[in-house]
Amino acid sequence: MHARLPLLLAIFGTLLALASAAVLPPEVAKVKQQLAGVVKSDNSKRLAITGLPDFIAGNLRFSSVDVNASPNENQLDFALRVFPVSTTKLTKTSLASTQIARLRNALNVYLANEVAVRESDSKKVTGTLQRIKGVKFYLQFVIARIDNALGTQTAGEVEHQRGKVLKNAGPASAASLNAIKNSK
């Protein structure tokens, strides 16, 4: 761990200075390592709600898709609005590659933000984790559907992710819940 500290500091900038002694769940700790070469931290721009740095994957900034900037909207309703994907059966040609890249970048900035929130001891992040996880699970579900259509993942993963979305949906609208339940 100590040998990787300089790399993590370079990637997450001053984020580690905010980190508490909280132990990350093993799955989240693994994700943190995987994001090291994929997500960048912009310490010059702090998120208003959490005070954390803005994360960037590809050309997508977390601040441009931050669920916490829409506090009156449920996380699932937000995710379906900001990241619309057809609920009909996806095929290899039904999604543009730019849309797939945007969804993967969005998932990466949500994963990075989840790590940052879990590590932060800031009082500003209280209550934001569930909203972030709600959107993250939606993105994982959509990407599982895409990967299934591309033949790189099994349908079982789609159902697994669907369950996570529904479990973390919060008080979502009936239309949003039905969109997830009925997605092919």
JSON list of C-alpha atoms in Angstrom, two decimals:
[
{"chain": "A", "resi": 1, "resn": "MET", "atom": "CA", "xyz": [0.00, 0.00, 0.00]},
{"chain": "A", "resi": 2, "resn": "HIS", "atom": "CA", "xyz": [2.75, 2.46, 0.93]},
{"chain": "A", "resi": 3, "resn": "ALA", "atom": "CA", "xyz": [4.56, 1.88, -2.37]},
{"chain": "A", "resi": 4, "resn": "ARG", "atom": "CA", "xyz": [1.42, 2.95, -4.25]},
{"chain": "A", "resi": 5, "resn": "LEU", "atom": "CA", "xyz": [0.82, 6.08, -2.18]},
{"chain": "A", "resi": 6, "resn": "PRO", "atom": "CA", "xyz": [2.71, 8.45, -4.54]},
{"chain": "A", "resi": 7, "resn": "LEU", "atom": "CA", "xyz": [0.67, 7.18, -7.50]},
{"chain": "A", "resi": 8, "resn": "LEU", "atom": "CA", "xyz": [-2.60, 7.59, -5.61]},
{"chain": "A", "resi": 9, "resn": "LEU", "atom": "CA", "xyz": [-1.64, 11.10, -4.56]},
{"chain": "A", "resi": 10, "resn": "ALA", "atom": "CA", "xyz": [-0.92, 12.00, -8.16]},
{"chain": "A", "resi": 11, "resn": "ILE", "atom": "CA", "xyz": [-4.29, 10.65, -9.30]},
{"chain": "A", "resi": 12, "resn": "PHE", "atom": "CA", "xyz": [-6.49, 11.86, -6.52]},
{"chain": "A", "resi": 13, "resn": "GLY", "atom": "CA", "xyz": [-4.51, 14.99, -5.59]},
{"chain": "A", "resi": 14, "resn": "THR", "atom": "CA", "xyz": [-5.46, 16.41, -2.25]},
{"chain": "A", "resi": 15, "resn": "LEU", "atom": "CA", "xyz": [-8.31, 13.94, -1.90]},
{"chain": "A", "resi": 16, "resn": "LEU", "atom": "CA", "xyz": [-6.17, 11.72, 0.30]},
{"chain": "A", "resi": 17, "resn": "ALA", "atom": "CA", "xyz": [-5.62, 14.64, 2.64]},
{"chain": "A", "resi": 18, "resn": "LEU", "atom": "CA", "xyz": [-9.38, 14.54, 3.24]},
{"chain": "A", "resi": 19, "resn": "ALA", "atom": "CA", "xyz": [-9.40, 10.78, 3.78]},
{"chain": "A", "resi": 20, "resn": "SER", "atom": "CA", "xyz": [-10.31, 9.36, 7.14]},
{"chain": "A", "resi": 21, "resn": "ALA", "atom": "CA", "xyz": [-9.17, 6.10, 8.61]},
{"chain": "A", "resi": 22, "resn": "ALA", "atom": "CA", "xyz": [-12.36, 4.43, 7.32]},
{"chain": "A", "resi": 23, "resn": "VAL", "atom": "CA", "xyz": [-11.75, 1.01, 5.86]},
{"chain": "A", "resi": 24, "resn": "LEU", "atom": "CA", "xyz": [-13.16, 0.62, 2.37]},
{"chain": "A", "resi": 25, "resn": "PRO", "atom": "CA", "xyz": [-15.25, -2.45, 1.58]},
{"chain": "A", "resi": 26, "resn": "PRO", "atom": "CA", "xyz": [-13.04, -4.89, -0.42]},
{"chain": "A", "resi": 27, "resn": "GLU", "atom": "CA", "xyz": [-15.05, -4.34, -3.63]},
{"chain": "A", "resi": 28, "resn": "VAL", "atom": "CA", "xyz": [-14.63, -0.55, -3.36]},
{"chain": "A", "resi": 29, "resn": "ALA", "atom": "CA", "xyz": [-10.92, -0.83, -2.53]},
{"chain": "A", "resi": 30, "resn": "LYS", "atom": "CA", "xyz": [-10.42, -2.94, -5.67]},
{"chain": "A", "resi": 31, "resn": "VAL", "atom": "CA", "xyz": [-12.27, -0.34, -7.77]},
{"chain": "A", "resi": 32, "resn": "LYS", "atom": "CA", "xyz": [-10.07, 2.40, -6.35]},
{"chain": "A", "resi": 33, "resn": "GLN", "atom": "CA", "xyz": [-6.99, 0.60, -7.68]},
{"chain": "A", "resi": 34, "resn": "GLN", "atom": "CA", "xyz": [-8.59, 0.03, -11.08]},
{"chain": "A", "resi": 35, "resn": "LEU", "atom": "CA", "xyz": [-9.48, 3.71, -11.45]},
{"chain": "A", "resi": 36, "resn": "ALA", "atom": "CA", "xyz": [-5.91, 4.92, -10.87]},
{"chain": "A", "resi": 37, "resn": "GLY", "atom": "CA", "xyz": [-5.06, 5.18, -14.57]},
{"chain": "A", "resi": 38, "resn": "VAL", "atom": "CA", "xyz": [-8.55, 6.05, -15.78]},
{"chain": "A", "resi": 39, "resn": "VAL", "atom": "CA", "xyz": [-9.89, 8.90, -13.63]},
{"chain": "A", "resi": 40, "resn": "LYS", "atom": "CA", "xyz": [-8.24, 12.26, -12.96]},
{"chain": "A", "resi": 41, "resn": "SER", "atom": "CA", "xyz": [-8.94, 14.68, -10.15]},
{"chain": "A", "resi": 42, "resn": "ASP", "atom": "CA", "xyz": [-9.38, 18.42, -10.78]},
{"chain": "A", "resi": 43, "resn": "ASN", "atom": "CA", "xyz": [-8.53, 20.03, -7.48]},
{"chain": "A", "resi": 44, "resn": "SER", "atom": "CA", "xyz": [-9.09, 23.50, -8.91]},
{"chain": "A", "resi": 45, "resn": "LYS", "atom": "CA", "xyz": [-12.81, 22.78, -9.04]},
{"chain": "A", "resi": 46, "resn": "ARG", "atom": "CA", "xyz": [-14.55, 21.63, -5.88]},
{"chain": "A", "resi": 47, "resn": "LEU", "atom": "CA", "xyz": [-18.08, 20.23, -5.91]},
{"chain": "A", "resi": 48, "resn": "ALA", "atom": "CA", "xyz": [-20.49, 22.56, -4.12]},
{"chain": "A", "resi": 49, "resn": "ILE", "atom": "CA", "xyz": [-22.39, 19.85, -2.24]},
{"chain": "A", "resi": 50, "resn": "THR", "atom": "CA", "xyz": [-19.51, 17.66, -1.03]},
{"chain": "A", "resi": 51, "resn": "GLY", "atom": "CA", "xyz": [-16.45, 19.91, -1.29]},
{"chain": "A", "resi": 52, "resn": "LEU", "atom": "CA", "xyz": [-14.63, 17.06, -3.05]},
{"chain": "A", "resi": 53, "resn": "PRO", "atom": "CA", "xyz": [-12.59, 17.60, -6.23]},
{"chain": "A", "resi": 54, "resn": "ASP", "atom": "CA", "xyz": [-14.24, 17.18, -9.61]},
{"chain": "A", "resi": 55, "resn": "PHE", "atom": "CA", "xyz": [-13.37, 13.84, -11.21]},
{"chain": "A", "resi": 56, "resn": "ILE", "atom": "CA", "xyz": [-12.79, 13.45, -14.95]},
{"chain": "A", "resi": 57, "resn": "ALA", "atom": "CA", "xyz": [-12.91, 10.31, -17.10]},
{"chain": "A", "resi": 58, "resn": "GLY", "atom": "CA", "xyz": [-12.40, 10.78, -20.82]},
{"chain": "A", "resi": 59, "resn": "ASN", "atom": "CA", "xyz": [-14.01, 14.14, -21.50]},
{"chain": "A", "resi": 60, "resn": "LEU", "atom": "CA", "xyz": [-16.72, 13.76, -18.86]},
{"chain": "A", "resi": 61, "resn": "ARG", "atom": "CA", "xyz": [-16.62, 15.67, -15.58]},
{"chain": "A", "resi": 62, "resn": "PHE", "atom": "CA", "xyz": [-18.52, 14.40, -12.57]},
{"chain": "A", "resi": 63, "resn": "SER", "atom": "CA", "xyz": [-19.84, 17.93, -12.00]},
{"chain": "A", "resi": 64, "resn": "SER", "atom": "CA", "xyz": [-21.71, 17.75, -15.32]},
{"chain": "A", "resi": 65, "resn": "VAL", "atom": "CA", "xyz": [-23.63, 14.61, -14.23]},
{"chain": "A", "resi": 66, "resn": "ASP", "atom": "CA", "xyz": [-23.74, 15.05, -10.42]},
{"chain": "A", "resi": 67, "resn": "VAL", "atom": "CA", "xyz": [-26.94, 13.65, -8.93]},
{"chain": "A", "resi": 68, "resn": "ASN", "atom": "CA", "xyz": [-26.39, 15.75, -5.82]},
{"chain": "A", "resi": 69, "resn": "ALA", "atom": "CA", "xyz": [-26.85, 18.92, -7.87]},
{"chain": "A", "resi": 70, "resn": "SER", "atom": "CA", "xyz": [-30.51, 17.84, -8.31]},
{"chain": "A", "resi": 71, "resn": "PRO", "atom": "CA", "xyz": [-31.54, 17.34, -4.67]},
{"chain": "A", "resi": 72, "resn": "ASN", "atom": "CA", "xyz": [-35.27, 17.32, -5.40]},
{"chain": "A", "resi": 73, "resn": "GLU", "atom": "CA", "xyz": [-35.00, 14.47, -7.88]},
{"chain": "A", "resi": 74, "resn": "ASN", "atom": "CA", "xyz": [-34.74, 10.81, -6.88]},
{"chain": "A", "resi": 75, "resn": "GLN", "atom": "CA", "xyz": [-31.46, 9.17, -7.92]},
{"chain": "A", "resi": 76, "resn": "LEU", "atom": "CA", "xyz": [-33.10, 6.66, -10.27]},
{"chain": "A", "resi": 77, "resn": "ASP", "atom": "CA", "xyz": [-35.31, 9.28, -11.88]},
{"chain": "A", "resi": 78, "resn": "PHE", "atom": "CA", "xyz": [-32.18, 11.42, -12.34]},
{"chain": "A", "resi": 79, "resn": "ALA", "atom": "CA", "xyz": [-30.19, 8.53, -13.86]},
{"chain": "A", "resi": 80, "resn": "LEU", "atom": "CA", "xyz": [-32.92, 7.68, -16.36]},
{"chain": "A", "resi": 81, "resn": "ARG", "atom": "CA", "xyz": [-33.17, 11.35, -17.39]},
{"chain": "A", "resi": 82, "resn": "VAL", "atom": "CA", "xyz": [-29.44, 12.05, -17.68]},
{"chain": "A", "resi": 83, "resn": "PHE", "atom": "CA", "xyz": [-28.40, 8.66, -19.09]},
{"chain": "A", "resi": 84, "resn": "PRO", "atom": "CA", "xyz": [-31.35, 7.57, -21.25]},
{"chain": "A", "resi": 85, "resn": "VAL", "atom": "CA", "xyz": [-31.01, 4.13, -22.81]},
{"chain": "A", "resi": 86, "resn": "SER", "atom": "CA", "xyz": [-33.73, 2.22, -24.62]},
{"chain": "A", "resi": 87, "resn": "THR", "atom": "CA", "xyz": [-35.59, -0.30, -22.50]},
{"chain": "A", "resi": 88, "resn": "THR", "atom": "CA", "xyz": [-36.04, -2.57, -25.52]},
{"chain": "A", "resi": 89, "resn": "LYS", "atom": "CA", "xyz": [-33.56, -5.35, -26.20]},
{"chain": "A", "resi": 90, "resn": "LEU", "atom": "CA", "xyz": [-30.18, -3.86, -27.02]},
{"chain": "A", "resi": 91, "resn": "THR", "atom": "CA", "xyz": [-28.28, -5.05, -30.07]},
{"chain": "A", "resi": 92, "resn": "LYS", "atom": "CA", "xyz": [-24.74, -4.51, -31.32]},
{"chain": "A", "resi": 93, "resn": "THR", "atom": "CA", "xyz": [-25.96, -1.69, -33.55]},
{"chain": "A", "resi": 94, "resn": "SER", "atom": "CA", "xyz": [-28.59, -0.05, -31.32]},
{"chain": "A", "resi": 95, "resn": "LEU", "atom": "CA", "xyz": [-26.14, 2.14, -29.39]},
{"chain": "A", "resi": 96, "resn": "ALA", "atom": "CA", "xyz": [-23.62, 4.54, -30.84]},
{"chain": "A", "resi": 97, "resn": "SER", "atom": "CA", "xyz": [-20.05, 3.96, -29.68]},
{"chain": "A", "resi": 98, "resn": "THR", "atom": "CA", "xyz": [-19.95, 7.55, -28.37]},
{"chain": "A", "resi": 99, "resn": "GLN", "atom": "CA", "xyz": [-22.92, 6.80, -26.12]},
{"chain": "A", "resi": 100, "resn": "ILE", "atom": "CA", "xyz": [-21.21, 3.67, -24.82]},
{"chain": "A", "resi": 101, "resn": "ALA", "atom": "CA", "xyz": [-18.04, 5.66, -24.10]},
{"chain": "A", "resi": 102, "resn": "ARG", "atom": "CA", "xyz": [-20.06, 8.35, -22.29]},
{"chain": "A", "resi": 103, "resn": "LEU", "atom": "CA", "xyz": [-21.79, 5.73, -20.13]},
{"chain": "A", "resi": 104, "resn": "ARG", "atom": "CA", "xyz": [-18.48, 4.05, -19.25]},
{"chain": "A", "resi": 105, "resn": "ASN", "atom": "CA", "xyz": [-16.91, 7.44, -18.42]},
{"chain": "A", "resi": 106, "resn": "ALA", "atom": "CA", "xyz": [-19.94, 8.31, -16.29]},
{"chain": "A", "resi": 107, "resn": "LEU", "atom": "CA", "xyz": [-19.61, 5.03, -14.40]},
{"chain": "A", "resi": 108, "resn": "ASN", "atom": "CA", "xyz": [-15.92, 5.71, -13.79]},
{"chain": "A", "resi": 109, "resn": "VAL", "atom": "CA", "xyz": [-16.54, 9.19, -12.34]},
{"chain": "A", "resi": 110, "resn": "TYR", "atom": "CA", "xyz": [-19.36, 7.81, -10.18]},
{"chain": "A", "resi": 111, "resn": "LEU", "atom": "CA", "xyz": [-17.09, 5.03, -8.92]},
{"chain": "A", "resi": 112, "resn": "ALA", "atom": "CA", "xyz": [-14.34, 7.56, -8.13]},
{"chain": "A", "resi": 113, "resn": "ASN", "atom": "CA", "xyz": [-16.83, 9.78, -6.33]},
{"chain": "A", "resi": 114, "resn": "GLU", "atom": "CA", "xyz": [-18.10, 6.83, -4.30]},
{"chain": "A", "resi": 115, "resn": "VAL", "atom": "CA", "xyz": [-14.54, 6.06, -3.19]},
{"chain": "A", "resi": 116, "resn": "ALA", "atom": "CA", "xyz": [-13.96, 9.72, -2.30]},
{"chain": "A", "resi": 117, "resn": "VAL", "atom": "CA", "xyz": [-17.19, 9.99, -0.32]},
{"chain": "A", "resi": 118, "resn": "ARG", "atom": "CA", "xyz": [-16.46, 6.78, 1.58]},
{"chain": "A", "resi": 119, "resn": "GLU", "atom": "CA", "xyz": [-12.95, 8.02, 2.44]},
{"chain": "A", "resi": 120, "resn": "SER", "atom": "CA", "xyz": [-13.91, 11.57, 3.31]},
{"chain": "A", "resi": 121, "resn": "ASP", "atom": "CA", "xyz": [-14.47, 12.66, 6.86]},
{"chain": "A", "resi": 122, "resn": "SER", "atom": "CA", "xyz": [-16.20, 15.83, 5.68]},
{"chain": "A", "resi": 123, "resn": "LYS", "atom": "CA", "xyz": [-19.65, 16.46, 7.14]},
{"chain": "A", "resi": 124, "resn": "LYS", "atom": "CA", "xyz": [-20.71, 17.76, 3.71]},
{"chain": "A", "resi": 125, "resn": "VAL", "atom": "CA", "xyz": [-20.81, 14.24, 2.23]},
{"chain": "A", "resi": 126, "resn": "THR", "atom": "CA", "xyz": [-23.32, 12.85, 4.74]},
{"chain": "A", "resi": 127, "resn": "GLY", "atom": "CA", "xyz": [-26.32, 11.55, 2.84]},
{"chain": "A", "resi": 128, "resn": "THR", "atom": "CA", "xyz": [-24.72, 11.70, -0.61]},
{"chain": "A", "resi": 129, "resn": "LEU", "atom": "CA", "xyz": [-23.46, 8.12, -0.71]},
{"chain": "A", "resi": 130, "resn": "GLN", "atom": "CA", "xyz": [-26.87, 6.51, -1.27]},
{"chain": "A", "resi": 131, "resn": "ARG", "atom": "CA", "xyz": [-27.66, 8.90, -4.12]},
{"chain": "A", "resi": 132, "resn": "ILE", "atom": "CA", "xyz": [-24.28, 8.24, -5.75]},
{"chain": "A", "resi": 133, "resn": "LYS", "atom": "CA", "xyz": [-24.70, 4.48, -5.36]},
{"chain": "A", "resi": 134, "resn": "GLY", "atom": "CA", "xyz": [-28.18, 4.65, -6.91]},
{"chain": "A", "resi": 135, "resn": "VAL", "atom": "CA", "xyz": [-26.84, 6.21, -10.11]},
{"chain": "A", "resi": 136, "resn": "LYS", "atom": "CA", "xyz": [-23.75, 3.98, -10.07]},
{"chain": "A", "resi": 137, "resn": "PHE", "atom": "CA", "xyz": [-25.87, 0.83, -9.94]},
{"chain": "A", "resi": 138, "resn": "TYR", "atom": "CA", "xyz": [-28.05, 2.13, -12.78]},
{"chain": "A", "resi": 139, "resn": "LEU", "atom": "CA", "xyz": [-24.94, 2.73, -14.90]},
{"chain": "A", "resi": 140, "resn": "GLN", "atom": "CA", "xyz": [-23.60, -0.74, -14.07]},
{"chain": "A", "resi": 141, "resn": "PHE", "atom": "CA", "xyz": [-26.97, -2.19, -15.09]},
{"chain": "A", "resi": 142, "resn": "VAL", "atom": "CA", "xyz": [-27.00, -0.33, -18.41]},
{"chain": "A", "resi": 143, "resn": "ILE", "atom": "CA", "xyz": [-23.40, -1.31, -19.17]},
{"chain": "A", "resi": 144, "resn": "ALA", "atom": "CA", "xyz": [-24.18, -4.94, -18.29]},
{"chain": "A", "resi": 145, "resn": "ARG", "atom": "CA", "xyz": [-27.06, -4.79, -20.80]},
{"chain": "A", "resi": 146, "resn": "ILE", "atom": "CA", "xyz": [-24.70, -3.31, -23.42]},
{"chain": "A", "resi": 147, "resn": "ASP", "atom": "CA", "xyz": [-22.01, -5.90, -22.72]},
{"chain": "A", "resi": 148, "resn": "ASN", "atom": "CA", "xyz": [-24.63, -8.64, -22.92]},
{"chain": "A", "resi": 149, "resn": "ALA", "atom": "CA", "xyz": [-25.73, -7.32, -26.34]},
{"chain": "A", "resi": 150, "resn": "LEU", "atom": "CA", "xyz": [-22.09, -7.29, -27.45]},
{"chain": "A", "resi": 151, "resn": "GLY", "atom": "CA", "xyz": [-21.67, -10.87, -26.23]},
{"chain": "A", "resi": 152, "resn": "THR", "atom": "CA", "xyz": [-19.04, -9.98, -23.62]},
{"chain": "A", "resi": 153, "resn": "GLN", "atom": "CA", "xyz": [-21.16, -10.64, -20.53]},
{"chain": "A", "resi": 154, "resn": "THR", "atom": "CA", "xyz": [-23.84, -13.07, -19.45]},
{"chain": "A", "resi": 155, "resn": "ALA", "atom": "CA", "xyz": [-27.51, -12.29, -18.93]},
{"chain": "A", "resi": 156, "resn": "GLY", "atom": "CA", "xyz": [-27.06, -13.33, -15.30]},
{"chain": "A", "resi": 157, "resn": "GLU", "atom": "CA", "xyz": [-25.01, -10.20, -14.67]},
{"chain": "A", "resi": 158, "resn": "VAL", "atom": "CA", "xyz": [-27.83, -8.07, -16.11]},
{"chain": "A", "resi": 159, "resn": "GLU", "atom": "CA", "xyz": [-30.29, -9.57, -13.63]},
{"chain": "A", "resi": 160, "resn": "HIS", "atom": "CA", "xyz": [-27.81, -9.15, -10.78]},
{"chain": "A", "resi": 161, "resn": "GLN", "atom": "CA", "xyz": [-27.36, -5.46, -11.60]},
{"chain": "A", "resi": 162, "resn": "ARG", "atom": "CA", "xyz": [-31.12, -4.97, -12.07]},
{"chain": "A", "resi": 163, "resn": "GLY", "atom": "CA", "xyz": [-31.60, -6.21, -8.50]},
{"chain": "A", "resi": 164, "resn": "LYS", "atom": "CA", "xyz": [-29.01, -3.74, -7.21]},
{"chain": "A", "resi": 165, "resn": "VAL", "atom": "CA", "xyz": [-30.72, -0.86, -9.04]},
{"chain": "A", "resi": 166, "resn": "LEU", "atom": "CA", "xyz": [-34.11, -1.72, -7.60]},
{"chain": "A", "resi": 167, "resn": "LYS", "atom": "CA", "xyz": [-32.69, -2.21, -4.10]},
{"chain": "A", "resi": 168, "resn": "ASN", "atom": "CA", "xyz": [-30.98, 1.22, -4.20]},
{"chain": "A", "resi": 169, "resn": "ALA", "atom": "CA", "xyz": [-33.69, 3.13, -6.08]},
{"chain": "A", "resi": 170, "resn": "GLY", "atom": "CA", "xyz": [-35.03, 4.95, -3.05]},
{"chain": "A", "resi": 171, "resn": "PRO", "atom": "CA", "xyz": [-38.47, 6.49, -3.47]},
{"chain": "A", "resi": 172, "resn": "ALA", "atom": "CA", "xyz": [-38.35, 6.43, -7.27]},
{"chain": "A", "resi": 173, "resn": "SER", "atom": "CA", "xyz": [-41.38, 7.02, -9.45]},
{"chain": "A", "resi": 174, "resn": "ALA", "atom": "CA", "xyz": [-43.42, 4.02, -10.55]},
{"chain": "A", "resi": 175, "resn": "ALA", "atom": "CA", "xyz": [-42.50, 4.81, -14.16]},
{"chain": "A", "resi": 176, "resn": "SER", "atom": "CA", "xyz": [-38.77, 4.65, -13.34]},
{"chain": "A", "resi": 177, "resn": "LEU", "atom": "CA", "xyz": [-39.11, 1.40, -11.42]},
{"chain": "A", "resi": 178, "resn": "ASN", "atom": "CA", "xyz": [-41.13, -0.12, -14.28]},
{"chain": "A", "resi": 179, "resn": "ALA", "atom": "CA", "xyz": [-38.52, 1.04, -16.81]},
{"chain": "A", "resi": 180, "resn": "ILE", "atom": "CA", "xyz": [-35.88, -0.95, -14.95]},
{"chain": "A", "resi": 181, "resn": "LYS", "atom": "CA", "xyz": [-38.11, -3.98, -14.34]},
{"chain": "A", "resi": 182, "resn": "ASN", "atom": "CA", "xyz": [-39.15, -4.11, -18.00]},
{"chain": "A", "resi": 183, "resn": "SER", "atom": "CA", "xyz": [-35.77, -3.38, -19.63]},
{"chain": "A", "resi": 184, "resn": "LYS", "atom": "CA", "xyz": [-34.77, -6.18, -21.97]}
]
